[in-house]
PDB file of C-alpha atoms in Angstrom:
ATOM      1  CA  UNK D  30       0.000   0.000   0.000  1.00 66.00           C
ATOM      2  CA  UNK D  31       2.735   2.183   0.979  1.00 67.00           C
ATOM      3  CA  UNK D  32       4.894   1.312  -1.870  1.00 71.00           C
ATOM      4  CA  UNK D  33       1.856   2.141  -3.774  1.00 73.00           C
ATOM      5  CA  UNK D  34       1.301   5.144  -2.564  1.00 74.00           C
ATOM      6  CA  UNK D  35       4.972   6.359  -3.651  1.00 78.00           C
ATOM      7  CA  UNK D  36       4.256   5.957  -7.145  1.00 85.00           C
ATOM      8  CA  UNK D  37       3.815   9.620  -8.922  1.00 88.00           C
ATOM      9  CA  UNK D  38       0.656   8.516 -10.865  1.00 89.00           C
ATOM     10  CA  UNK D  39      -1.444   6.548  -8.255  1.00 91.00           C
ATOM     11  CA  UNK D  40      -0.426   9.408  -5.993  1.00 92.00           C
ATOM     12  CA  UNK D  41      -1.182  12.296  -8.588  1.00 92.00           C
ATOM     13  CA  UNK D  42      -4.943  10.107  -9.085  1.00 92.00           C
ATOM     14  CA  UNK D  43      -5.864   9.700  -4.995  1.00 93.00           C
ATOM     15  CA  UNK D  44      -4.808  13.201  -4.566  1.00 93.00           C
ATOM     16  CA  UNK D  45      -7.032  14.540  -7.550  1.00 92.00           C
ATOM     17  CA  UNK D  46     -10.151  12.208  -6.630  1.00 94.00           C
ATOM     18  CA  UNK D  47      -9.692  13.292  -2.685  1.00 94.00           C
ATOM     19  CA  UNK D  48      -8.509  16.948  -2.225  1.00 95.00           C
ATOM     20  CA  UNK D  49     -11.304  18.314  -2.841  1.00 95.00           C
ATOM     21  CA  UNK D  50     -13.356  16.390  -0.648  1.00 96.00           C
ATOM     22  CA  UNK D  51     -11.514  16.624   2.613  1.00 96.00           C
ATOM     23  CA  UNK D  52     -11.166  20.453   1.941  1.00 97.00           C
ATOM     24  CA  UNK D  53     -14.492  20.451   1.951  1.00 97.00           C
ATOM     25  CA  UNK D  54     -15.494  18.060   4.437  1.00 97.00           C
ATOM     26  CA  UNK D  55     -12.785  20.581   6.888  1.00 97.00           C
ATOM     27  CA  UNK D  56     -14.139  23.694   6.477  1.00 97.00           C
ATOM     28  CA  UNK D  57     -17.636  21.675   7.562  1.00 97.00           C
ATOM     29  CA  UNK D  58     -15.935  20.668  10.547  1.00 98.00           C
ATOM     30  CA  UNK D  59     -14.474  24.208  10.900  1.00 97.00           C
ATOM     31  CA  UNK D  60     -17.620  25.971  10.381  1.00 97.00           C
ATOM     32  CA  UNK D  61     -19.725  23.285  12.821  1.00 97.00           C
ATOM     33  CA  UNK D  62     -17.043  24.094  15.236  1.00 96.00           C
ATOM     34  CA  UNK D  63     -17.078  27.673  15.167  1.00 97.00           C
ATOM     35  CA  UNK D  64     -20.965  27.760  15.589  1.00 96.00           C
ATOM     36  CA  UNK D  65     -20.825  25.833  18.413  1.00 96.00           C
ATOM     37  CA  UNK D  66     -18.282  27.838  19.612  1.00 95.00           C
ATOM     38  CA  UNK D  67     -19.374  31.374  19.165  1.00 95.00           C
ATOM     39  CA  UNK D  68     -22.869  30.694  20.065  1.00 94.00           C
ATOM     40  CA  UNK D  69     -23.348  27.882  21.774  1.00 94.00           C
ATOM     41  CA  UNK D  70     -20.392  27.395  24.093  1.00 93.00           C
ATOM     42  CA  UNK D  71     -20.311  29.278  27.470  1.00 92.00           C
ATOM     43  CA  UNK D  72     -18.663  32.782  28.163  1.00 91.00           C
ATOM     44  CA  UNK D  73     -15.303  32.080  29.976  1.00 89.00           C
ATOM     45  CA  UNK D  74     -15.433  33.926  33.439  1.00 87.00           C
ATOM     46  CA  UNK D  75     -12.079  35.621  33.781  1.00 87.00           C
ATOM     47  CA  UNK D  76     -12.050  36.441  30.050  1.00 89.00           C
ATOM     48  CA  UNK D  77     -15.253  37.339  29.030  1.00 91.00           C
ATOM     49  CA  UNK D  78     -16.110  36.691  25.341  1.00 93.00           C
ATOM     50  CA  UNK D  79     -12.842  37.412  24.054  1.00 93.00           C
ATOM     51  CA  UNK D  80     -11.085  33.831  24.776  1.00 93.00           C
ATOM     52  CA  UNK D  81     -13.482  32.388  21.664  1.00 95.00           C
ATOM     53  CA  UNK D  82     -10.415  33.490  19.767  1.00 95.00           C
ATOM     54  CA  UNK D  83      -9.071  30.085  21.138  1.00 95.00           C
ATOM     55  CA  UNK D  84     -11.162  28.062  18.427  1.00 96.00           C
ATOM     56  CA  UNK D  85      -8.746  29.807  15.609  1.00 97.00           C
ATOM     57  CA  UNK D  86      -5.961  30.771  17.555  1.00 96.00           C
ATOM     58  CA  UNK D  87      -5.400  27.024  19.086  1.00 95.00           C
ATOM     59  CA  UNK D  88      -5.562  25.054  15.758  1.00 97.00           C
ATOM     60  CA  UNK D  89      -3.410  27.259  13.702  1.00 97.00           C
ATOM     61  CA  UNK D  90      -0.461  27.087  16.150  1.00 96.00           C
ATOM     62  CA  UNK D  91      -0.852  22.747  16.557  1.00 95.00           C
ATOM     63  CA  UNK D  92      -1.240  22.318  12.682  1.00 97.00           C
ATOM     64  CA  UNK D  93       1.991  25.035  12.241  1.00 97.00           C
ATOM     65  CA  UNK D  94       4.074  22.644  14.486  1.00 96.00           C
ATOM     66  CA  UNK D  95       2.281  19.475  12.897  1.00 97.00           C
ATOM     67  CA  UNK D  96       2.607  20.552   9.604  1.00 98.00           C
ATOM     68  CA  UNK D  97       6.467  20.798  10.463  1.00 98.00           C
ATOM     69  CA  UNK D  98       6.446  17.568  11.916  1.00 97.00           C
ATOM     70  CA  UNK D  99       4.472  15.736   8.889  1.00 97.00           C
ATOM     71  CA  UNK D 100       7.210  17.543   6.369  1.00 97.00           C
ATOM     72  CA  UNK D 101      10.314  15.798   8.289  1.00 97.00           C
ATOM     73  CA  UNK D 102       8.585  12.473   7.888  1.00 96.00           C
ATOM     74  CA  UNK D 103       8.468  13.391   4.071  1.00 96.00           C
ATOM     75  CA  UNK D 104      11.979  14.798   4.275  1.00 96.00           C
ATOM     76  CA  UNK D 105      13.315  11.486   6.115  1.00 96.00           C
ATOM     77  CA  UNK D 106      11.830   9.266   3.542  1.00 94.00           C
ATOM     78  CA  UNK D 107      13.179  11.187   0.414  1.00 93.00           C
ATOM     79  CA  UNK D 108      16.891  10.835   2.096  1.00 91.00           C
ATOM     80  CA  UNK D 109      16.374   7.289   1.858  1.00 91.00           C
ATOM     81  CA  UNK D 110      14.295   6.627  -1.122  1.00 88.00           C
ATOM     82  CA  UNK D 111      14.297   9.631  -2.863  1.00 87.00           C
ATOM     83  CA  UNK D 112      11.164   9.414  -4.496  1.00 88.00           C
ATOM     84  CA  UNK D 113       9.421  11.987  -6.382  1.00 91.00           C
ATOM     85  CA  UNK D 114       6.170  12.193  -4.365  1.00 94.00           C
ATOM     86  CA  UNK D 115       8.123  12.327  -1.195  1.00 94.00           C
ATOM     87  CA  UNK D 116      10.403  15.458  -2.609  1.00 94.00           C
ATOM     88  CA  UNK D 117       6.507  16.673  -3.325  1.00 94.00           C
ATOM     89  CA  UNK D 118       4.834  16.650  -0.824  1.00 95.00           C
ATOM     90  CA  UNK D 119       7.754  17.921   1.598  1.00 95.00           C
ATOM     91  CA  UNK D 120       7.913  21.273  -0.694  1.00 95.00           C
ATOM     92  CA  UNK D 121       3.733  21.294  -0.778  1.00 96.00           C
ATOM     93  CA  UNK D 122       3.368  21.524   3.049  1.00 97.00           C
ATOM     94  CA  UNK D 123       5.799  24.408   3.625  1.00 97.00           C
ATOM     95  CA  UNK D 124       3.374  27.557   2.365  1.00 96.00           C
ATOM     96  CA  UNK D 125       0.437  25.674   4.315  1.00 97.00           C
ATOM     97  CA  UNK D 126       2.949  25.777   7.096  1.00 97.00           C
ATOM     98  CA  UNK D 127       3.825  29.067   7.299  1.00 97.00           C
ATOM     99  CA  UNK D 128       0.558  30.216   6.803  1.00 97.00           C
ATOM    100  CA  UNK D 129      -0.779  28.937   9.839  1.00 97.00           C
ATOM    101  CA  UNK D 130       2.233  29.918  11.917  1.00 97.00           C
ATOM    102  CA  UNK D 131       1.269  33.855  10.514  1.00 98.00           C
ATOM    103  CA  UNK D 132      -2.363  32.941  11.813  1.00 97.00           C
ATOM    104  CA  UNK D 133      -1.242  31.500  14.942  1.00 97.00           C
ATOM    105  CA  UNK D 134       1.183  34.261  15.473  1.00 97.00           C
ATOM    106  CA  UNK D 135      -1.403  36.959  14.653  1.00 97.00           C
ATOM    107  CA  UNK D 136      -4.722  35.794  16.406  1.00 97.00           C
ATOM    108  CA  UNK D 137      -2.357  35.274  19.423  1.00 95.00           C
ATOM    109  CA  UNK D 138      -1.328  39.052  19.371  1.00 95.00           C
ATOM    110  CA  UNK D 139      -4.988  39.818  18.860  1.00 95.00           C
ATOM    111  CA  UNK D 140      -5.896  37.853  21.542  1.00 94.00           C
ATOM    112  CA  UNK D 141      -2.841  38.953  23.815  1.00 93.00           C
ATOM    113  CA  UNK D 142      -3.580  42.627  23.563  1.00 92.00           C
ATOM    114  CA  UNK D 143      -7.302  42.597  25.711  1.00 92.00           C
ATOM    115  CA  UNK D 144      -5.666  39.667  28.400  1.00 92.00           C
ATOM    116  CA  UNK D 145      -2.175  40.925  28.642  1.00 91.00           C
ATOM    117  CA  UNK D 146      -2.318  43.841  27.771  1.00 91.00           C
ATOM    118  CA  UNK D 147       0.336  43.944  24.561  1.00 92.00           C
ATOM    119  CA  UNK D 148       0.048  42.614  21.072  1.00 94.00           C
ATOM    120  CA  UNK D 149       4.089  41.175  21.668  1.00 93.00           C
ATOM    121  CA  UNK D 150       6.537  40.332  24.318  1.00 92.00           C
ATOM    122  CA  UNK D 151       9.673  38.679  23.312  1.00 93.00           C
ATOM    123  CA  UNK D 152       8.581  35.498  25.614  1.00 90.00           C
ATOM    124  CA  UNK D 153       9.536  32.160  25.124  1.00 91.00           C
ATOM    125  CA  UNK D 154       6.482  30.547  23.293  1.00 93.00           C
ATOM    126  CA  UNK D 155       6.125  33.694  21.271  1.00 94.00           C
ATOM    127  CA  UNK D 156       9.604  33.830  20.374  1.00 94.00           C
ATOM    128  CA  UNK D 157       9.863  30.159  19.354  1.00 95.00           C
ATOM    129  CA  UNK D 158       6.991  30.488  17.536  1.00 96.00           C
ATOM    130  CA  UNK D 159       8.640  33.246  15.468  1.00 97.00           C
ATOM    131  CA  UNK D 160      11.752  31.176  15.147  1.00 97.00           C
ATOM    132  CA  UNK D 161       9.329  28.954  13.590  1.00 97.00           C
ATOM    133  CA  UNK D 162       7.746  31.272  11.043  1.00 98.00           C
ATOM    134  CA  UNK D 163      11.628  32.378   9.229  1.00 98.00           C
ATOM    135  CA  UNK D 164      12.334  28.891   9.393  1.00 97.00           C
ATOM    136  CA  UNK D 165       9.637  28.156   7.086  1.00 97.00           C
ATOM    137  CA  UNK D 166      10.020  31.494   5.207  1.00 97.00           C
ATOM    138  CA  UNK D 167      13.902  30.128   4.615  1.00 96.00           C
ATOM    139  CA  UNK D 168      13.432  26.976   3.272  1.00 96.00           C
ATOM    140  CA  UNK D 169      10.535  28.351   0.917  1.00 95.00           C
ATOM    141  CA  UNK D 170      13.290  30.633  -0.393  1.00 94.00           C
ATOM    142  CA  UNK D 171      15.593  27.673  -0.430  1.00 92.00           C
ATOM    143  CA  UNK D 172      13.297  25.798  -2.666  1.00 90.00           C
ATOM    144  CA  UNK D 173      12.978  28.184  -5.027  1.00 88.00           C
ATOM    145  CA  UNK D 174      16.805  29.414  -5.476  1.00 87.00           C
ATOM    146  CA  UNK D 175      17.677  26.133  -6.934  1.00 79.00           C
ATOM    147  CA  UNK D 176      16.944  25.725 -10.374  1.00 76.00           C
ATOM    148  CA  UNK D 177      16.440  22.644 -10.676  1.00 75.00           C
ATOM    149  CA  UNK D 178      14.437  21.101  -8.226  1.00 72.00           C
ATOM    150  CA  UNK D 179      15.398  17.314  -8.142  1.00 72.00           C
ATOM    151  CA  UNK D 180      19.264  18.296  -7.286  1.00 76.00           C
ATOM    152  CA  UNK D 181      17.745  20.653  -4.133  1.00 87.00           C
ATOM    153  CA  UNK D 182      15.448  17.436  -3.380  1.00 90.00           C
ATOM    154  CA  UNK D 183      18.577  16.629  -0.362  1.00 90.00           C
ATOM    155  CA  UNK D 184      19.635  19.739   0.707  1.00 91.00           C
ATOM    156  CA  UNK D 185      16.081  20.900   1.444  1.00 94.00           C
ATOM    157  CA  UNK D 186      15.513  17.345   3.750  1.00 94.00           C
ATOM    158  CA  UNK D 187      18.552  18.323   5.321  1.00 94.00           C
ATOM    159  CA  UNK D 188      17.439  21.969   6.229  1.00 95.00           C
ATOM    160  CA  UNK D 189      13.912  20.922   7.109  1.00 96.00           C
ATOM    161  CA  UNK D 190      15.911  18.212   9.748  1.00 96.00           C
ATOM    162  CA  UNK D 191      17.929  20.908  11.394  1.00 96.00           C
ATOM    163  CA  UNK D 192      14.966  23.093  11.561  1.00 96.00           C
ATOM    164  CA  UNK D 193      13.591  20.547  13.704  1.00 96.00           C
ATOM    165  CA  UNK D 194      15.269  21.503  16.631  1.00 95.00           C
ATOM    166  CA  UNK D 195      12.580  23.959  17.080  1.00 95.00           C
ATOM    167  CA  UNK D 196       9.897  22.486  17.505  1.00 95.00           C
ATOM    168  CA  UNK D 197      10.168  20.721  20.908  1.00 94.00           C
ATOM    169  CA  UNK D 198      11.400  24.245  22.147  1.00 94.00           C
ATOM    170  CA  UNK D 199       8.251  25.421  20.608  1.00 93.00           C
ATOM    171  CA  UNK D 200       6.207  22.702  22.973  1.00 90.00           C
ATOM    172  CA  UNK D 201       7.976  22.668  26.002  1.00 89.00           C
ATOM    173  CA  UNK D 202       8.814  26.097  26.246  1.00 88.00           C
ATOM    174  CA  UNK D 203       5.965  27.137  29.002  1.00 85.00           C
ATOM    175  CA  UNK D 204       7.715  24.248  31.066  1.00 84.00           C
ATOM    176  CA  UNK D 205      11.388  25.467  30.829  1.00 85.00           C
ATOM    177  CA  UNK D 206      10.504  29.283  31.139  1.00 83.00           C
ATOM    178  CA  UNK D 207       8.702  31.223  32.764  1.00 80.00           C
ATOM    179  CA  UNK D 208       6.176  32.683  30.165  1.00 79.00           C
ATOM    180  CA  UNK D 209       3.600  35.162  29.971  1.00 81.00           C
ATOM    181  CA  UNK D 210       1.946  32.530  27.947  1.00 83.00           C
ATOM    182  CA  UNK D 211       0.000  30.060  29.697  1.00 77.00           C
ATOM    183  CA  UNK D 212       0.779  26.744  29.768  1.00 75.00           C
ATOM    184  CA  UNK D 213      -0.677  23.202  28.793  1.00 74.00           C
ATOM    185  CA  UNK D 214      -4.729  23.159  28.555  1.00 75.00           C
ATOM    186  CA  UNK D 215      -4.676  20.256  26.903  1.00 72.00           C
ATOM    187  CA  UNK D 216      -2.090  17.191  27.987  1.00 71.00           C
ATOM    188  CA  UNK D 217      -1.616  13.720  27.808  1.00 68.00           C
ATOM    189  CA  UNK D 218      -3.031  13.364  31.227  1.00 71.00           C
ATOM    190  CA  UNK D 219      -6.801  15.122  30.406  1.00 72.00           C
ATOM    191  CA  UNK D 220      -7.825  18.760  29.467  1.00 72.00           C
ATOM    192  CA  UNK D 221      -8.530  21.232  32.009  1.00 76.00           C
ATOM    193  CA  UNK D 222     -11.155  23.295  29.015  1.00 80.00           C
ATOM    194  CA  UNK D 223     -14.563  23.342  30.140  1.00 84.00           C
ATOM    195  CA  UNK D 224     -16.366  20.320  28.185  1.00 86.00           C
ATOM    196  CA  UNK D 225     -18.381  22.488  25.629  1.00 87.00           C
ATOM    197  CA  UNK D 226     -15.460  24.427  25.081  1.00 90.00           C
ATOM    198  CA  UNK D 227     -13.620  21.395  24.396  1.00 91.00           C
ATOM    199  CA  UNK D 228     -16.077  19.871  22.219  1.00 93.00           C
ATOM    200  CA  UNK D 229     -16.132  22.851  19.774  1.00 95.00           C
ATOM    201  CA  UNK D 230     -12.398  23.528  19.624  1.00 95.00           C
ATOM    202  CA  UNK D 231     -11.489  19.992  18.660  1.00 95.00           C
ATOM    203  CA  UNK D 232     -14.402  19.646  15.871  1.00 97.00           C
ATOM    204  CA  UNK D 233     -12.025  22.982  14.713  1.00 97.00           C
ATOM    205  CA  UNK D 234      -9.210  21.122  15.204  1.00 97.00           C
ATOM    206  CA  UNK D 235     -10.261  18.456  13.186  1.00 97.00           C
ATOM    207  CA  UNK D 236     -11.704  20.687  10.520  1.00 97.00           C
ATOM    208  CA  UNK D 237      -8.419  22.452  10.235  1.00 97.00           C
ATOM    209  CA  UNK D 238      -6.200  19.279  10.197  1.00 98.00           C
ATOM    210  CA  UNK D 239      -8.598  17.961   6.824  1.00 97.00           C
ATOM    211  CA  UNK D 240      -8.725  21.226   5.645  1.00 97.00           C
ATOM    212  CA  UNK D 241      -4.725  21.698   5.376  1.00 97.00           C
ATOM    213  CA  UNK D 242      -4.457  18.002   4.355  1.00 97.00           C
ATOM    214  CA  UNK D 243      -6.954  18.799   1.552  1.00 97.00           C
ATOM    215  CA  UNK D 244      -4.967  22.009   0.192  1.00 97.00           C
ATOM    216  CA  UNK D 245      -1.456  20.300   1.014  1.00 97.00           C
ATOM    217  CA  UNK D 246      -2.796  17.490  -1.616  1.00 96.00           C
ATOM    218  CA  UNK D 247      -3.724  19.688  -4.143  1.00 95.00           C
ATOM    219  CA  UNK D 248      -0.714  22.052  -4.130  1.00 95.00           C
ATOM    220  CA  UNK D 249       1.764  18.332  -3.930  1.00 94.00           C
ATOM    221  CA  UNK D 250      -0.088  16.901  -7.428  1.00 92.00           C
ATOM    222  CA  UNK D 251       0.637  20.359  -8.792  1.00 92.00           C
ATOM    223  CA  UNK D 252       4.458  20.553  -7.687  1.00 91.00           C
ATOM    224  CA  UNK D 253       4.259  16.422  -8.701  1.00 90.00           C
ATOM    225  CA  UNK D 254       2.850  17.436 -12.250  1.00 88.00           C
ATOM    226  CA  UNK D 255       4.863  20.317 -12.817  1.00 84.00           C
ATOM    227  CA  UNK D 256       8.521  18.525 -11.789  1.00 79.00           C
ATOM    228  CA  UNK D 257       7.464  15.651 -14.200  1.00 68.00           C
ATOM    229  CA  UNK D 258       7.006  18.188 -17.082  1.00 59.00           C
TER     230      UNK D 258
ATOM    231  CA  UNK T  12      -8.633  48.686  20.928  1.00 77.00           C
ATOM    232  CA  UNK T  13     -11.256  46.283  19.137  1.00 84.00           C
ATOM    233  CA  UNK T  14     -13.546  45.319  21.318  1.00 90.00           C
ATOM    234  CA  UNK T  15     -14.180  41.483  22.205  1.00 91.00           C
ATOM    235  CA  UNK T  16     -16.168  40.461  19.888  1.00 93.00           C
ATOM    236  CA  UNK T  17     -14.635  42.147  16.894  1.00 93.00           C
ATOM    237  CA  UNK T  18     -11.433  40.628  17.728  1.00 94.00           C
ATOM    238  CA  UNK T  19     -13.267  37.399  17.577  1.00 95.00           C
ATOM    239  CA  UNK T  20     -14.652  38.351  14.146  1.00 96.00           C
ATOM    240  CA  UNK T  21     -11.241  39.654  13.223  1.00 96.00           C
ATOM    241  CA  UNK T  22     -10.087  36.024  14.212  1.00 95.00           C
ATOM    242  CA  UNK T  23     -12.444  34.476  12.379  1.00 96.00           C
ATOM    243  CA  UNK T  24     -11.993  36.614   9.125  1.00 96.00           C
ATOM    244  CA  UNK T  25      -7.972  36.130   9.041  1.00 96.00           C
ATOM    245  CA  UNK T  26      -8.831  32.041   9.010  1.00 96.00           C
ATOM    246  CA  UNK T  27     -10.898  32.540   6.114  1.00 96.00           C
ATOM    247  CA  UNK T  28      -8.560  34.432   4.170  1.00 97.00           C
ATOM    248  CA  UNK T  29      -5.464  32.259   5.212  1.00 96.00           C
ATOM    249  CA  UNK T  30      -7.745  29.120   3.790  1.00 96.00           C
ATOM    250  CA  UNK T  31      -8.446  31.199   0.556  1.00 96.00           C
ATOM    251  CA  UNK T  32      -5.263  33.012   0.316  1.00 96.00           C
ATOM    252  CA  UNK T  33      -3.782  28.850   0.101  1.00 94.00           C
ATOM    253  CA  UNK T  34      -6.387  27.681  -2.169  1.00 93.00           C
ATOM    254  CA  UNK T  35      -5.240  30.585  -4.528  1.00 93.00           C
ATOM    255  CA  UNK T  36      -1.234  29.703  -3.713  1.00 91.00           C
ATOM    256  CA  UNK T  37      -1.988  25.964  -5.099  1.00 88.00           C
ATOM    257  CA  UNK T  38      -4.285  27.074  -8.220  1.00 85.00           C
ATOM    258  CA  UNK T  39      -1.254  29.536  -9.473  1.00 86.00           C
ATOM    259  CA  UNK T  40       0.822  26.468  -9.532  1.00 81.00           C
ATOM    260  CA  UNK T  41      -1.270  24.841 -11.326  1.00 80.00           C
ATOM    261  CA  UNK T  42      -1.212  26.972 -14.410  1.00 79.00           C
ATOM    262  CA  UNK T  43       2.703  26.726 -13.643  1.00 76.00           C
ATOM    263  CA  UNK T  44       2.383  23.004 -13.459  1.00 72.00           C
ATOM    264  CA  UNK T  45       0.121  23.477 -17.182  1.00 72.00           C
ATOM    265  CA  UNK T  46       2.433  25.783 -18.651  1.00 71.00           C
ATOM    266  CA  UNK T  47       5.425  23.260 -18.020  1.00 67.00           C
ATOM    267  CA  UNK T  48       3.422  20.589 -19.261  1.00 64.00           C
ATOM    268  CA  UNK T  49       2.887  22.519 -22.440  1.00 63.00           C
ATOM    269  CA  UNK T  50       6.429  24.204 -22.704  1.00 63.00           C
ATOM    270  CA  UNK T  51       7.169  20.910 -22.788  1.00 61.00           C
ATOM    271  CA  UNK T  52       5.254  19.259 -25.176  1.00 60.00           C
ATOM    272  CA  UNK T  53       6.197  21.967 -27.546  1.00 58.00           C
ATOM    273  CA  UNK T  54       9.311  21.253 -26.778  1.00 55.00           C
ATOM    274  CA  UNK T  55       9.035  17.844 -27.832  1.00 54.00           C
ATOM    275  CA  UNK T  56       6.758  18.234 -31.062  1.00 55.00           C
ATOM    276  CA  UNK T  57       9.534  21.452 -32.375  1.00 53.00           C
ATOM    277  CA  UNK T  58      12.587  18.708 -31.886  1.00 47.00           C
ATOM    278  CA  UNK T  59      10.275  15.861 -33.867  1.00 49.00           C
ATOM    279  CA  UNK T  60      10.275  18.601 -36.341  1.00 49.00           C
ATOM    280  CA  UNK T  61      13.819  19.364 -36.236  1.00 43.00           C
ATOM    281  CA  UNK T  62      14.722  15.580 -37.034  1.00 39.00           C
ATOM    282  CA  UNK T  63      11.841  15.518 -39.787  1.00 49.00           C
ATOM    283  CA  UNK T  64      13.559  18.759 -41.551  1.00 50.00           C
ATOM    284  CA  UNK T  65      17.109  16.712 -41.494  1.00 45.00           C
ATOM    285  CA  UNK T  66      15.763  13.949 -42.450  1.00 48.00           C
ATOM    286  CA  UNK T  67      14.284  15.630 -45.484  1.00 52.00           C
ATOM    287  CA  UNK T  68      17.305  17.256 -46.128  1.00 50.00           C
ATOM    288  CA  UNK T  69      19.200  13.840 -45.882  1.00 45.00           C
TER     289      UNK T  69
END
């Protein structure tokens, strides 16, 4: 199936017959969510109404650090097999990337501004978060200096790698600093978010994660299509 | 300052433009991924008729 799956034309077929859909099926999910959310879920009592930022704000920053994450899988399997859909997809999840770290980055100044009183402070999760956003501005520009793209296929894997570093610094840096961010809501060990809070800002979550896999599909055929000539 | 719910609005709008603004990013390269695709293929059909011109001169 796998093996399958690495093949350019039974890639460039799946991704045409299902991009569309789980775009689709997403912003469903996003849009259920953010009803819910907005107008069903309770007002927060120390915040007031402005915490239902959280059902944007919260999904953009996990997908800009899973998005990262899913990209280094890519990355390690085009080191060692170097296929085409691999070299793909790793280049097709970088804008998607980087958009959601500006969103994430953005509705978390918004937010910051009426609870903390500043847009910015040079803490550690905002910092890291940052970091985040030139790495994936870098290797965008990285991907497009070479000029041919099968030869940058390696050097790209090995950038995305490095840029790894990040983000675990990016997760854990509420434990190892001091931050005027708060820290974990959500954990391994349960979720301290009020139920129907919960409720709508994982149907976002889940809307989000098919929405990005959707448009990361359709942009990898493209880049799949287009290196194939 | 925007007040609570506008920044919640604000929010909201931003997402739907970061979705759209992507959708647009991916249909661009399409027409980059066509135009290759046809650069191509010309490519191809002006070099079959390089080698039919020699062979007529032949």
């Amino acid at each position: 199936m796998v093996k399958r799956l690495a093949s350019p034309p039974v890639f460039y077929r799946l991704a045409t017959a299902w991009w569309l859909r789980l775009a689709l099926a997403g912003l469903a999910f996003v849009l259920l969510g953010l009803w819910l959310g907005l107008f069903v879920a309770p007002t927060d009592k120390t915040q007031g109404e402005v915490y239902r930022a959280i059902y944007v704000h919260v999904p953009a920053a996990w997908m800009s650090m899973f998005l990262y994450l899913v990209a280094c899988g890519y990355a390690v399997i085009n080191w060692v097999y170097r296929g085409a859909v691999s070299a793909s997809m790793m280049r097709a999840l970088l804008p998607t990337g980087a958009l959601m770290t500006v969103l994430a980055l953005v509705t978390g100044a918004l937010w910051g501004k009426p609870t903390w009183g500043t847009y910015w402070v040079w803490d550690a999760r905002m910092t890291s978060e940052l970091i985040l956003l030139f790495i994936y501005l870098g290797l965008i520009a990285l991907d497009q200096l070479a000029e041919d793209p099968s030869k940058s296929d390696r050097m790209l894997a090995i950038a995305l790698l490095i840029g790894a570093v990040n983000i675990p610094l990016i997760y854990l840096s509420v434990v190892f600093w001091n931050t005027l961010h708060q820290g974990y809501s959500v954990s391994m060990s349960g979720s301290r978010i009020h139920p129907d809070i919960a409720q709508a800002m994982w149907l976002c979550v889940l809307g989000f994660w098919m929405t990005c896999a959707g448009l990361v599909l359709n942009r990898g055929r493209h880049i799949l299509a287009a290196r194939r000539g | 300052m925007l007040s609570a719910w506008d920044t919640v609005w604000v929010c909201v709008g931003l997402n739907a433009f970061v979705f759209g603004l992507d959708y647009f990013l991916g249909h661009r390269l399409a027409k980059k991924a066509d135009k290759t695709r046809l650069a191509s293929s010309r490519d191809s059909r002006q070099k079959d008729l390089v080698f039919t011109d020699l062979e007529r001169k032949q």
